[in-house]
Short mmCIF file of C-alpha atoms in Angstrom, two decimals:
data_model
loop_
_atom_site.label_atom_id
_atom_site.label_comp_id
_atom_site.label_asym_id
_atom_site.label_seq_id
_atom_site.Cartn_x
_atom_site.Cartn_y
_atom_site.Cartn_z
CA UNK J 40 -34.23 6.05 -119.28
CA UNK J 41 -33.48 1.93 -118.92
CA UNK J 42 -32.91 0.64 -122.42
CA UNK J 43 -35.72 -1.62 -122.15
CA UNK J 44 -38.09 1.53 -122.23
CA UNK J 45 -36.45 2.89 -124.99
CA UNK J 46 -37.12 -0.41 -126.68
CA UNK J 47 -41.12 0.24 -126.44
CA UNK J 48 -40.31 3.46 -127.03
CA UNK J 49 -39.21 3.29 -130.45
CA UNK J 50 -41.18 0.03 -131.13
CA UNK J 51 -44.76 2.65 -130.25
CA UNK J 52 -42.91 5.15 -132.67
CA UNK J 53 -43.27 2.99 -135.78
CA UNK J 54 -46.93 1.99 -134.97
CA UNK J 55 -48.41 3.25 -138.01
CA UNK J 56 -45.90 1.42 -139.72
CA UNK J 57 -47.05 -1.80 -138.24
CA UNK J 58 -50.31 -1.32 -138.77
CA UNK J 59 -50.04 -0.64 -142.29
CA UNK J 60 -48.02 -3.76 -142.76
CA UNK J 61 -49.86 -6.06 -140.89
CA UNK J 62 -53.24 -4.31 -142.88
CA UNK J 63 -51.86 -5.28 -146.01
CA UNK J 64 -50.41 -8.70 -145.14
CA UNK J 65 -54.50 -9.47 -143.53
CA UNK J 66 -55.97 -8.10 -147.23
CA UNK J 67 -53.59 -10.28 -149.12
CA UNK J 68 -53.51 -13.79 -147.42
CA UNK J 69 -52.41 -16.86 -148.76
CA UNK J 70 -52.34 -20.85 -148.48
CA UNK J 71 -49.45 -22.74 -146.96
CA UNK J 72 -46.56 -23.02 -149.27
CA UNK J 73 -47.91 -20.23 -151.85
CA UNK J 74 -46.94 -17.40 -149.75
CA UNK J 75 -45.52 -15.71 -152.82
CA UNK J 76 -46.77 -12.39 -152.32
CA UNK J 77 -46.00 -12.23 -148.48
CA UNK J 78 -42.60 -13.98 -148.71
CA UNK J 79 -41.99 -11.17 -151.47
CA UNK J 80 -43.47 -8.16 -149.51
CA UNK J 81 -41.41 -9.17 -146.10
CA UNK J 82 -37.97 -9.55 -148.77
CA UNK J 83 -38.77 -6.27 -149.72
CA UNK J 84 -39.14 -4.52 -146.47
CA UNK J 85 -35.78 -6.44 -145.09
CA UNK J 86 -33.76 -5.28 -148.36
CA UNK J 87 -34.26 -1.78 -146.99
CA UNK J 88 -32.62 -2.09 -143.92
CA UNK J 89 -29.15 -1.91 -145.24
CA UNK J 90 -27.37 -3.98 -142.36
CA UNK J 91 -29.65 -7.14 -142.70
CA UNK J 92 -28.33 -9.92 -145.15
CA UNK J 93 -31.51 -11.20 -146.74
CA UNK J 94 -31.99 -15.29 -147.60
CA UNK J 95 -35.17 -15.82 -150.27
CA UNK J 96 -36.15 -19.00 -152.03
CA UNK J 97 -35.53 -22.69 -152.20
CA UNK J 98 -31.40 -22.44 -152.47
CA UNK J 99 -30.60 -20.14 -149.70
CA UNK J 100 -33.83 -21.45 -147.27
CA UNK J 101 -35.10 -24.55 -148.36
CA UNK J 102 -38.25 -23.71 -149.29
CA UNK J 103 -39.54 -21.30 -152.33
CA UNK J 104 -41.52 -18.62 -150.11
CA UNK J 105 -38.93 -18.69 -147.42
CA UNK J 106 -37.64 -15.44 -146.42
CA UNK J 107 -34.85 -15.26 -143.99
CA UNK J 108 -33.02 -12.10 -142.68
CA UNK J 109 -29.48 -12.26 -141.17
CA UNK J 110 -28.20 -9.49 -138.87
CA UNK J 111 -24.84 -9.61 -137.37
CA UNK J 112 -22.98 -7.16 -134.87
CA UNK J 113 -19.83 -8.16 -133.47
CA UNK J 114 -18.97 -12.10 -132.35
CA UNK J 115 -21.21 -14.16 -130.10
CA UNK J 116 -24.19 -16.17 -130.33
CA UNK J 117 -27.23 -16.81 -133.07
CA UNK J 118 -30.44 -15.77 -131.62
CA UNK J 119 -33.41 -16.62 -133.98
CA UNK J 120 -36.43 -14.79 -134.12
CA UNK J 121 -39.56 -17.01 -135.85
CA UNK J 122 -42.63 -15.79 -137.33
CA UNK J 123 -45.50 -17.88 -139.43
CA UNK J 124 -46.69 -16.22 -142.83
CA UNK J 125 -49.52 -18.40 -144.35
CA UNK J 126 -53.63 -18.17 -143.70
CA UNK J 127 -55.89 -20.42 -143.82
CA UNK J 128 -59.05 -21.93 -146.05
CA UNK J 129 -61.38 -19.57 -144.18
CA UNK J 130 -63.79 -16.61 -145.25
CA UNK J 131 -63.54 -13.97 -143.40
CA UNK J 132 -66.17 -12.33 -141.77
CA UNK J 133 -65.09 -9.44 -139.42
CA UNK J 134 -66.46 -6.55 -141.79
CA UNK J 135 -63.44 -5.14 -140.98
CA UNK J 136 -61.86 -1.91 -143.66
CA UNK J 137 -58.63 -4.27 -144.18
CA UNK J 138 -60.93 -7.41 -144.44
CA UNK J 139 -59.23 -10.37 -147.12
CA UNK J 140 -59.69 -9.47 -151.04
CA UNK J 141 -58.52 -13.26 -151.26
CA UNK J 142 -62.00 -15.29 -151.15
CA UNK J 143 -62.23 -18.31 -148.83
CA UNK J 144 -58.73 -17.34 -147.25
CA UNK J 145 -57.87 -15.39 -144.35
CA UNK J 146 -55.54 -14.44 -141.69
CA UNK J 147 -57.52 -16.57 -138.78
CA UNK J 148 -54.83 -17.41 -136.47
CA UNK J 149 -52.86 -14.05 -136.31
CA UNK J 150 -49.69 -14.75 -138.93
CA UNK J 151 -50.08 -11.53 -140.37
CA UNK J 152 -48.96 -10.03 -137.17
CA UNK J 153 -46.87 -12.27 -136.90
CA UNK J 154 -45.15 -11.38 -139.74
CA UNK J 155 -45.22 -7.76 -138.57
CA UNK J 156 -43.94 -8.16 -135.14
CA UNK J 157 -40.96 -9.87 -136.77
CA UNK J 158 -40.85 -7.10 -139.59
CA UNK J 159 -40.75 -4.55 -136.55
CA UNK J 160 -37.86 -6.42 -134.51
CA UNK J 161 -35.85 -6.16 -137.45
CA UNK J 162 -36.30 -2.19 -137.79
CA UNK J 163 -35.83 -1.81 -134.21
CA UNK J 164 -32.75 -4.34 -133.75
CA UNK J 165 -30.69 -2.99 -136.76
CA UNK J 166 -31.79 0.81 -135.50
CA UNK J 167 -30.05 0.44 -132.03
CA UNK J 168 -26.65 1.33 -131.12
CA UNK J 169 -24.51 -1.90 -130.66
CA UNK J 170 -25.57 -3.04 -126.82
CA UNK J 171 -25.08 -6.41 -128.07
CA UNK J 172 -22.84 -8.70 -129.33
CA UNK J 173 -24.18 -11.72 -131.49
CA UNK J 174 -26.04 -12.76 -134.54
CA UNK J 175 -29.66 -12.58 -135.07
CA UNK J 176 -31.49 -14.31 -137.26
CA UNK J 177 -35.17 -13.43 -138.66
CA UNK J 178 -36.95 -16.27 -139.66
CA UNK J 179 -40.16 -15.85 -141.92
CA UNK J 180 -41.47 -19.48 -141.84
CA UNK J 181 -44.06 -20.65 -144.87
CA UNK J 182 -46.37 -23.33 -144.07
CA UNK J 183 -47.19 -23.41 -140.19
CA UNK J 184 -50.75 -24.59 -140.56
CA UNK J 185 -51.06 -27.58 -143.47
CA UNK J 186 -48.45 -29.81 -144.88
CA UNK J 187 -47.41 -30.90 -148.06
CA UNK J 188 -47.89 -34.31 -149.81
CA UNK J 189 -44.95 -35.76 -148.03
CA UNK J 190 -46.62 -34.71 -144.67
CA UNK J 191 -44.62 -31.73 -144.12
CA UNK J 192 -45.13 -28.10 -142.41
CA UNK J 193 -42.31 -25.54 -143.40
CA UNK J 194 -40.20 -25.55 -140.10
CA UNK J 195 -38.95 -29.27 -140.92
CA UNK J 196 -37.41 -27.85 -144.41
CA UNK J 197 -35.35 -24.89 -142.79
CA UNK J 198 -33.92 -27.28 -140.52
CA UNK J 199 -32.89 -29.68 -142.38
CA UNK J 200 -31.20 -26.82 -144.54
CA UNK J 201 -29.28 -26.27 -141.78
CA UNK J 202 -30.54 -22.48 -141.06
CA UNK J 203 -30.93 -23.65 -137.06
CA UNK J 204 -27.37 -25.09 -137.48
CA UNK J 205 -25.52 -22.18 -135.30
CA UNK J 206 -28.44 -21.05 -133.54
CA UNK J 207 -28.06 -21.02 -129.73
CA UNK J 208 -31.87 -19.66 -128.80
CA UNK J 209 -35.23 -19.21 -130.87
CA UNK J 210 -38.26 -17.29 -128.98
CA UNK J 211 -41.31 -16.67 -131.08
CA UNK J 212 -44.93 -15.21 -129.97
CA UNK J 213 -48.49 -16.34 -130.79
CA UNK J 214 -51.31 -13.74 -130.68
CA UNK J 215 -53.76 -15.41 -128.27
CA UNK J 216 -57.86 -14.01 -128.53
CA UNK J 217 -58.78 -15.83 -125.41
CA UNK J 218 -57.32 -12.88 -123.14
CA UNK J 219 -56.94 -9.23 -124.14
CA UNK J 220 -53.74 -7.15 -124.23
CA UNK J 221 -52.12 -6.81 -120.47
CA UNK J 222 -52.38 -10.67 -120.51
CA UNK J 223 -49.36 -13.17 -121.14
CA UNK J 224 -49.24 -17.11 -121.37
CA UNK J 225 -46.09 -18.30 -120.79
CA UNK J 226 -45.42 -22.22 -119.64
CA UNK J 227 -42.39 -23.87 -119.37
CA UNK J 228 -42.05 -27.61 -120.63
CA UNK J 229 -45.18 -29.00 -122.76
CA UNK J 230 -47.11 -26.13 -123.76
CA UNK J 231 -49.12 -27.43 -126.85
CA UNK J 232 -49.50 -30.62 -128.19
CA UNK J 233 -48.04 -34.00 -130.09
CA UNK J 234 -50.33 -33.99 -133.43
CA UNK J 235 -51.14 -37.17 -135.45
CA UNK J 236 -53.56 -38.04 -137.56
CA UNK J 237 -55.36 -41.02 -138.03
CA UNK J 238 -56.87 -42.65 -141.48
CA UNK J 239 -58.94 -46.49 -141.09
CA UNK J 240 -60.74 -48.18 -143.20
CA UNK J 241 -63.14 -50.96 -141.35
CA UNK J 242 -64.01 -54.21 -144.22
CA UNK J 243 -67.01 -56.50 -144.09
CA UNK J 244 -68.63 -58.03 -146.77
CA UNK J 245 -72.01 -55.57 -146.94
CA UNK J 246 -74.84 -56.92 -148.73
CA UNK J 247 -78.65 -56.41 -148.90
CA UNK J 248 -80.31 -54.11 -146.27
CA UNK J 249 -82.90 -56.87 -145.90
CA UNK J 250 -80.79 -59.41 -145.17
CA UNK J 251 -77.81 -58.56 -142.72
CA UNK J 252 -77.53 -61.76 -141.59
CA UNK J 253 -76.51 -62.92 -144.79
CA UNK J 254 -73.02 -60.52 -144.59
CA UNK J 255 -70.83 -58.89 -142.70
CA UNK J 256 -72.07 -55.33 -141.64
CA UNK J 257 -68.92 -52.64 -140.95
CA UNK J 258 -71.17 -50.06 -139.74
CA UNK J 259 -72.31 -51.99 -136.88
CA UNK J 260 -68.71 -52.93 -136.16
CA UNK J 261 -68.11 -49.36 -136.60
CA UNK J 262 -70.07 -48.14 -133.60
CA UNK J 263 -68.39 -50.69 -131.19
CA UNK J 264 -65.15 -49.21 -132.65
CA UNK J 265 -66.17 -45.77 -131.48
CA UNK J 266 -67.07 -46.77 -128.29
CA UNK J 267 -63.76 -48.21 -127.66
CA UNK J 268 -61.88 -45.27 -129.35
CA UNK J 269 -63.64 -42.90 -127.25
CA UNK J 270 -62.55 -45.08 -124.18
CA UNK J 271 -59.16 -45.24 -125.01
CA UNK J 272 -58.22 -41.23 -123.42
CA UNK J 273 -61.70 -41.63 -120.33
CA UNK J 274 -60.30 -45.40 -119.55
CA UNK J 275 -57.37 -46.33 -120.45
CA UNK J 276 -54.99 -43.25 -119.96
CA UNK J 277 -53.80 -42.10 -117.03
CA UNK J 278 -56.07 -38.98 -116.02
CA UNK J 279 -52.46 -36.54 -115.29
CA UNK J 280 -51.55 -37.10 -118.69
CA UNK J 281 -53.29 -34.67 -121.09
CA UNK J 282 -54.17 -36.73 -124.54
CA UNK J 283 -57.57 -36.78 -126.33
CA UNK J 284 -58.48 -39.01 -129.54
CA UNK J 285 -61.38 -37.17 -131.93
CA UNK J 286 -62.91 -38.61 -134.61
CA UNK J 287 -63.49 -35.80 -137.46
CA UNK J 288 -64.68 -37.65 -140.64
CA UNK J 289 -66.96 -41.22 -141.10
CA UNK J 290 -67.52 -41.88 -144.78
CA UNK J 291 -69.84 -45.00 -145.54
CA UNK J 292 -72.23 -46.35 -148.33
CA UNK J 293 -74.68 -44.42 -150.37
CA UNK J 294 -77.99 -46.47 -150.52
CA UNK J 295 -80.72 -46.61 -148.02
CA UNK J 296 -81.06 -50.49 -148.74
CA UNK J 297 -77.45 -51.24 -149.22
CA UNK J 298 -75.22 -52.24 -146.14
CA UNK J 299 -71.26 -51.15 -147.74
CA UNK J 300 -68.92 -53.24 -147.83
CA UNK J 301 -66.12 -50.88 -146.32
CA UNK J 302 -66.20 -47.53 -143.46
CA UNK J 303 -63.75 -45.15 -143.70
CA UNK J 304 -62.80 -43.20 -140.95
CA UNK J 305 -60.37 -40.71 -139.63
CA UNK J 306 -59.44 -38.36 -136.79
CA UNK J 307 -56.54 -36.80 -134.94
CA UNK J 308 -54.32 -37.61 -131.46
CA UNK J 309 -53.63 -34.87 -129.60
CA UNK J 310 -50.72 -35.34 -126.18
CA UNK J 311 -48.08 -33.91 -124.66
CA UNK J 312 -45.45 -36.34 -123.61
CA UNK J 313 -43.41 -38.82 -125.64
CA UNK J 314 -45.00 -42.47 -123.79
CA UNK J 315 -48.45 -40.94 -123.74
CA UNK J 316 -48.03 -40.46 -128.09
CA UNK J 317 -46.87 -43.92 -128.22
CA UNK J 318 -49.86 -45.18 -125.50
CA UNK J 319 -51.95 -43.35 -127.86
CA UNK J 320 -51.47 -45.21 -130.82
CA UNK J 321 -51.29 -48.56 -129.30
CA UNK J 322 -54.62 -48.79 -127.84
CA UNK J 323 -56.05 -46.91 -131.38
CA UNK J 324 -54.49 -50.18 -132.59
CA UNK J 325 -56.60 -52.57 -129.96
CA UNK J 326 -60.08 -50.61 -130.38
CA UNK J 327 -59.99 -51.18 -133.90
CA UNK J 328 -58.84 -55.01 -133.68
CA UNK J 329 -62.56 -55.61 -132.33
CA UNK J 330 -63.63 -56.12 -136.06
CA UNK J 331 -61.83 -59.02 -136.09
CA UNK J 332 -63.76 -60.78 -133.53
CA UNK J 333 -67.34 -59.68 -135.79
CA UNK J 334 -65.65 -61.68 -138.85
CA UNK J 335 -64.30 -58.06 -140.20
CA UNK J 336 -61.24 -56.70 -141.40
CA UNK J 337 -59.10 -53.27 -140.82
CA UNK J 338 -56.10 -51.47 -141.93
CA UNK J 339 -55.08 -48.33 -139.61
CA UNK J 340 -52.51 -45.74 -140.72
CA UNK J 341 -51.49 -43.27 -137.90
CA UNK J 342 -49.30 -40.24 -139.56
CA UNK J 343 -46.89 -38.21 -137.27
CA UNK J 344 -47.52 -34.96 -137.43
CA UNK J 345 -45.30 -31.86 -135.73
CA UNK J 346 -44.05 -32.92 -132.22
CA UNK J 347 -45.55 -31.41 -128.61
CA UNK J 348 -44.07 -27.75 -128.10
CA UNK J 349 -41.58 -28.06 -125.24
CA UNK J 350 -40.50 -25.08 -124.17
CA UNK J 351 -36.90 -24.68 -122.24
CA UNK J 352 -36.86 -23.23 -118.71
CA UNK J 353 -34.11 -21.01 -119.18
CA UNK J 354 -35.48 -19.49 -122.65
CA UNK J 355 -39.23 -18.81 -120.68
CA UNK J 356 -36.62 -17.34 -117.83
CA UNK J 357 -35.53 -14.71 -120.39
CA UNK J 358 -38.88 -14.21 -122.11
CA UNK J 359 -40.56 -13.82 -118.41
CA UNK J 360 -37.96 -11.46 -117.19
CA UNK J 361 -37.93 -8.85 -120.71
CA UNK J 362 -41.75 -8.67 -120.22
CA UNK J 363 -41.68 -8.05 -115.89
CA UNK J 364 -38.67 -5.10 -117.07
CA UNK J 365 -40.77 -3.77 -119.46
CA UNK J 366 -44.23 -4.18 -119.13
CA UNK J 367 -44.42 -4.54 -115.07
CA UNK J 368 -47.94 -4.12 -115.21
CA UNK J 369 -48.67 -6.95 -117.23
CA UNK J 370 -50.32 -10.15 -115.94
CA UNK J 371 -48.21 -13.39 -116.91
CA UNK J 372 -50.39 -16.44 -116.16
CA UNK J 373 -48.13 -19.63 -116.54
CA UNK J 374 -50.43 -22.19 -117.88
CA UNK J 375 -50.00 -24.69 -120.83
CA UNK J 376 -51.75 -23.61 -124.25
CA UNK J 377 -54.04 -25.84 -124.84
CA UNK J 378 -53.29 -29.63 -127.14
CA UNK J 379 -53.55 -27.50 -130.57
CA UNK J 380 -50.20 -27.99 -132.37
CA UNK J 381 -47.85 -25.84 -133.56
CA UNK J 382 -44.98 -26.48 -136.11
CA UNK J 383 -42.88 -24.19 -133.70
CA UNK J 384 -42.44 -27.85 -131.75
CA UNK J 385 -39.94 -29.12 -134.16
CA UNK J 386 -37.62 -25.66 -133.91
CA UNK J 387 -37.78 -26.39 -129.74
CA UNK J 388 -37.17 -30.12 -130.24
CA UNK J 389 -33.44 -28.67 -132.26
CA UNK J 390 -32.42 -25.80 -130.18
CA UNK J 391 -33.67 -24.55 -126.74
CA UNK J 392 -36.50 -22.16 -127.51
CA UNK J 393 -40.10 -20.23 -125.89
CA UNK J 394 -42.98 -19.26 -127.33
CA UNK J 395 -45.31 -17.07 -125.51
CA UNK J 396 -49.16 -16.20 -126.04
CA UNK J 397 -49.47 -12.49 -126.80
CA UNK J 398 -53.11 -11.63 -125.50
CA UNK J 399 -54.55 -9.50 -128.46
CA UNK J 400 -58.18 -10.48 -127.99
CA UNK J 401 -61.58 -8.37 -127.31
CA UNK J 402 -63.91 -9.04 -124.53
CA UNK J 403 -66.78 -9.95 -126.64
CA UNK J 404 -65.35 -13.39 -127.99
CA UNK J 405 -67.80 -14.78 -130.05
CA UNK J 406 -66.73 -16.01 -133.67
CA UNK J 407 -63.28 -14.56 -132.96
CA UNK J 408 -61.71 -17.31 -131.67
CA UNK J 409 -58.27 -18.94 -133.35
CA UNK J 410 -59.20 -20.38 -137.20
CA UNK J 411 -62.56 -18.88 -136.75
CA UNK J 412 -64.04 -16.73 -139.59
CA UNK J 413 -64.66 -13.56 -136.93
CA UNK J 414 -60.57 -13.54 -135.79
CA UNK J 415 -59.32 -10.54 -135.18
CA UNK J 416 -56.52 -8.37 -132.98
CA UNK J 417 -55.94 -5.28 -131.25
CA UNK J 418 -53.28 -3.67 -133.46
CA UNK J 419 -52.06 -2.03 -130.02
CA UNK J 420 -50.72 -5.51 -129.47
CA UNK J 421 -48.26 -4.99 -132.27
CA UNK J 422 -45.82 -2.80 -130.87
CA UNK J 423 -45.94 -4.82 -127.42
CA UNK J 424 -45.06 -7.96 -129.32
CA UNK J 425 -42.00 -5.99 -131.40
CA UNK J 426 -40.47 -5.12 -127.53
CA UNK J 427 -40.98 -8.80 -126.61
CA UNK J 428 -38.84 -10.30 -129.51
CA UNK J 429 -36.19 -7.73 -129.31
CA UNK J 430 -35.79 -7.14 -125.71
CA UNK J 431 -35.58 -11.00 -125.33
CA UNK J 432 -32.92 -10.97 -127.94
CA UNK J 433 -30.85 -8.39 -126.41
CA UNK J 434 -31.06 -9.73 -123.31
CA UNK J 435 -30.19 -13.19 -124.22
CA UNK J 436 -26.85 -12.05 -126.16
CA UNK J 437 -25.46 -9.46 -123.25
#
């Protein structure tokens, strides 16, 4: 029997495992940066696989529910293996046996099997006879979805504690409910997108709904602000260039007879290259200078969010080639995934990485989309995903 079918092998024995981990982990969720329980449940699991060296906390991973687990077999290189552990501000509504206990939060983008599929790897990896020489690390990353109040996601804070310091190779998997299982994405270069986030406020001098002439009115500026914001990605981009600008949020006045003095307004800028971020921005900058010209005032604030996931040829080669040894019948379709972000970016920006999308999807898709309040898997998906990470990892350090 080849190795790599021994890998699904033992990764379908310990399927009732997995689904009784990721079961609990989908009951219990919790909020970026208060993954307390989960960071706790996954250090628990690691501690009883005796050859892993387990890294919890703010001093050994630079962030409190950080959970990292070290295993080493002979010299060679550090392979890291990432998963995401937080939910999101969602109820759930799937009806499901193992549906969230935790109200208004839930597992809608997948983490928990995330978290699983990494939880597996580990089991399998320390399991196996030594076919490989090297390091692997297992990274349990807090805080993929939200940021804190200095306007960071969790990867930033294990890399700047230096956990990506001797790492040669990171590969990490995203469970994907637009296809079902049998289905792979798997792009090389730009795969998901730049994110920033955009906060204006638009000043006139309101006054008297009676008598607009007598003031400045911001809401009228407003709508010739839209139309130019709008224009900025249908005429002033370059058409090859995926970007889009959306405006999520107006807030203005309270009165039906009083024009405001001040809009507020914000939104987000989604791309994939470097000169198309910075395009982006610029021309935000020009569409809003039109108040000037209507005798208003504005003050823009763009915020960087996590860089465009750029995935490296030669980590997609290894990813591609695992999955055509051991799962020949499975269709890869090499397409980008779409201009949502993904905090994963900033690990490939440090280190040549991959990350693949894992169809785990049903074919009736309403509500059960990514961050929607109907998400859910096939847990047959979880074992699949367990032979991904490891076989990559293997293959990567023979």
């Amino acid at each position: 029997m080849h190795s790599e079918h021994a890998i699904f092998k033992k990764a379908e024995s310990i399927f009732s495992q997995l689904s009784e981990w990721r079961r609990y982990l989908h009951r219990y969720p919790e909020l970026s940066f208060n993954e307390n329980n989960t960071a706790s449940f996954v250090a628990k699991q690691l501690r009883n696989i005796p050859e892993i060296n387990v890294l919890v906390g703010k001093e050994e991973t630079g962030l409190e529910t950080g959970v990292v687990g070290i295993l080493k077999k002979g010299e060679g290189p550090v392979v890291a293996l990432r998963a995401d552990m937080d939910a999101l501000p969602i109820t759930e509504e799937t009806e499901a046996v193992y549906q969230s206990e935790h109200k208004g939060v839930m597992h809608a983008c997948g983490h928990d099997a995330h978290t699983t599929i990494l939880l597996g790897a580990a089991h399998v990896l320390s399991e196996r006879e030594s076919t490989f020489s090297g390091t692997i690390k297992f990274i349990f990353q807090p805080a993929e979805e939200a940021t804190d109040d200095t306007g960071s996601s969790g990867a930033p804070y294990f890399i700047n504690h230096g956990l990506l310091d001797d790492v040669s190779v990171a590969f990490a998997l995203h469970m994907d409910p637009e296809f079902t299982p049998g289905h792979i994405r798997l792009h090389e270069g730009p795969s998901m997108a730049n994110v920033d986030t955009f906060q204006a406020v638009i000043k006139g001098t309101g006054g008297h709904g009676a008598y607009p002439h007598l003031g400045t009115d911001p809401v009228w500026m407003l709508s010739f602000v839209i139309q130019a914001v709008q224009g900025i990605t249908s005429r002033r981009t370059s058409p090859l260039d995926p970007a889009v600008i959306s405006i999520g949020e107006i807030r203005a006045g309270s009165s039906t007879n009083v024009i405001p003095e001040e809009v507020k307004i914000q939104g987000t800028l989604r791309s994939y290259d470097k000169q198309t971020r910075i395009h982006l921005e610029r021309e935000l900058h020009q569409a809003f200078s039109i108040v000037e010209s209507m005798g208003g005032s504005y003050k823009l604030e763009v915020e960087k969010g996590e860089p465009a996931l750029n995935n490296d040829k030669k980590s997609v080669q290894i990813l591609e080639s695992t999955i055509e040894e051991i799962f020949p019948n499975f269709y890869i379709k090499h397409e980008p995934y779409g201009l949502g972000g993904e905090d994963f970016g900033y690990i490939a920006d440090r280190v040549p990485a991959a990350m693949l999308f894992l169809g785990a999807g049903f074919t009736d898709k309403s509500n059960k989309g990514l961050h929607m309040p109907g998400f859910d898997i096939q847990e047959n998906i979880l074992p699949v995903g367990v032979s991904i990470l490891v076989g990559s990892a293997i293959r990567y350090l023979q």
